[in-house]
């Protein structure tokens, strides 16, 4: 079952990543539009703001001072993660795309970053981008499965996974693998698509149908709710476990993507990008409507491994 799913994911990203980069840039994730989603800003800035807001939420006490990050590919003045002051820290970007976050974090923290993806096209492009930005010697990109990572226990200071958890066919194994490769005292940050909590009312048949459509179009096996992620994280266990639902803050992102999909450049690119990419573009409204109805949620799960 995973083999077929993984092939679909690989093909989806192999086929769509260059078009995405051409139209929307190197970040393949939502943007942040203020806590209630009302801030107006340029899409790319919103994506960088999402990274910064997530870092602030997860590492709050660890970050020193404020830095200007407006529109940078990555901030030029870097600083180490305070918890690993003694030298360069090691970050793992799980589901790294073409290395948007990876290069940003490498610059931001003066860190070494390893990125993994299922797509060879993405791994190659990430390497190329790292060289272009002079980060080739501090970054490493490879094709590897997040559920079976080729890394020793306790290898990384920070595990960063931005919008890849929804693709994982076993959410428990996913978090366990992230926990296994995290150093004691290190921080895990998982940001992922969820469905609404189901404690008070189970998903309706219409909601299930809506989710099935999203799964089909974006190559997802299934998603779970934020409280379910929190329960998995509790069992690992994680210290200082914190979760947040940022659906409101990110929902406006889909309006921007839908608008820009109808530019001539995007439509022309779509013509040559294959059926899975075209389907993805035609189905952008699924996510938009999912946020509107409260079915789709944008979840954050973070905490530290026991020292
Ligand atoms: C939506 S993209 C997010 C990319 C990146 N985090 C970003 O924000 O720009 C999802 C990524 O998850 C990766 N992915 C999905 N399933 C994976 C798995 N089992 N192991 C490793 N990577 C996986 C895909 O290859 C893709 O790079």
PDB file of C-alpha atoms in Angstrom, residues 73-80 88-89 91 93 99-114 130 134-136 138-141 158:
ATOM      1  CA  UNK A  73      15.541  34.398   0.835  1.00  0.00           C
ATOM      2  CA  UNK A  74      17.005  33.723   4.246  1.00  0.00           C
ATOM      3  CA  UNK A  75      18.176  36.245   6.838  1.00  0.00           C
ATOM      4  CA  UNK A  76      21.849  37.081   6.424  1.00  0.00           C
ATOM      5  CA  UNK A  77      22.654  37.587  10.094  1.00  0.00           C
ATOM      6  CA  UNK A  78      22.391  34.166  11.617  1.00  0.00           C
ATOM      7  CA  UNK A  79      22.368  32.988  15.168  1.00  0.00           C
ATOM      8  CA  UNK A  80      22.659  29.546  16.699  1.00  0.00           C
ATOM      9  CA  UNK A  88      26.669  24.645  14.781  1.00  0.00           C
ATOM     10  CA  UNK A  89      23.380  22.859  15.270  1.00  0.00           C
ATOM     11  CA  UNK A  91      18.473  20.484  11.725  1.00  0.00           C
ATOM     12  CA  UNK A  93      13.728  19.110   7.488  1.00  0.00           C
ATOM     13  CA  UNK A  99      14.500  23.205   0.386  1.00  0.00           C
ATOM     14  CA  UNK A 100      12.577  26.452   0.980  1.00  0.00           C
ATOM     15  CA  UNK A 101      12.553  26.067   4.768  1.00  0.00           C
ATOM     16  CA  UNK A 102      15.849  24.181   4.828  1.00  0.00           C
ATOM     17  CA  UNK A 103      17.883  27.058   3.364  1.00  0.00           C
ATOM     18  CA  UNK A 104      15.940  29.574   5.420  1.00  0.00           C
ATOM     19  CA  UNK A 105      16.737  27.687   8.640  1.00  0.00           C
ATOM     20  CA  UNK A 106      20.376  27.133   7.623  1.00  0.00           C
ATOM     21  CA  UNK A 107      20.731  30.911   7.206  1.00  0.00           C
ATOM     22  CA  UNK A 108      18.615  31.783  10.221  1.00  0.00           C
ATOM     23  CA  UNK A 109      20.496  29.611  12.704  1.00  0.00           C
ATOM     24  CA  UNK A 110      23.906  29.209  11.057  1.00  0.00           C
ATOM     25  CA  UNK A 111      23.010  25.532  11.174  1.00  0.00           C
ATOM     26  CA  UNK A 112      23.705  22.408   9.177  1.00  0.00           C
ATOM     27  CA  UNK A 113      20.497  21.222   7.559  1.00  0.00           C
ATOM     28  CA  UNK A 114      19.544  17.858   6.135  1.00  0.00           C
ATOM     29  CA  UNK A 130      21.820  25.410  -1.885  1.00  0.00           C
ATOM     30  CA  UNK A 134      26.507  29.337  -1.036  1.00  0.00           C
ATOM     31  CA  UNK A 135      25.009  26.843   1.399  1.00  0.00           C
ATOM     32  CA  UNK A 136      26.117  23.673  -0.389  1.00  0.00           C
ATOM     33  CA  UNK A 138      26.147  23.105   5.165  1.00  0.00           C
ATOM     34  CA  UNK A 139      23.195  21.311   3.600  1.00  0.00           C
ATOM     35  CA  UNK A 140      22.431  17.840   2.422  1.00  0.00           C
ATOM     36  CA  UNK A 141      19.342  16.730   0.522  1.00  0.00           C
ATOM     37  CA  UNK A 158      15.730  20.395  15.657  1.00  0.00           C
TER      38      UNK A 158
END
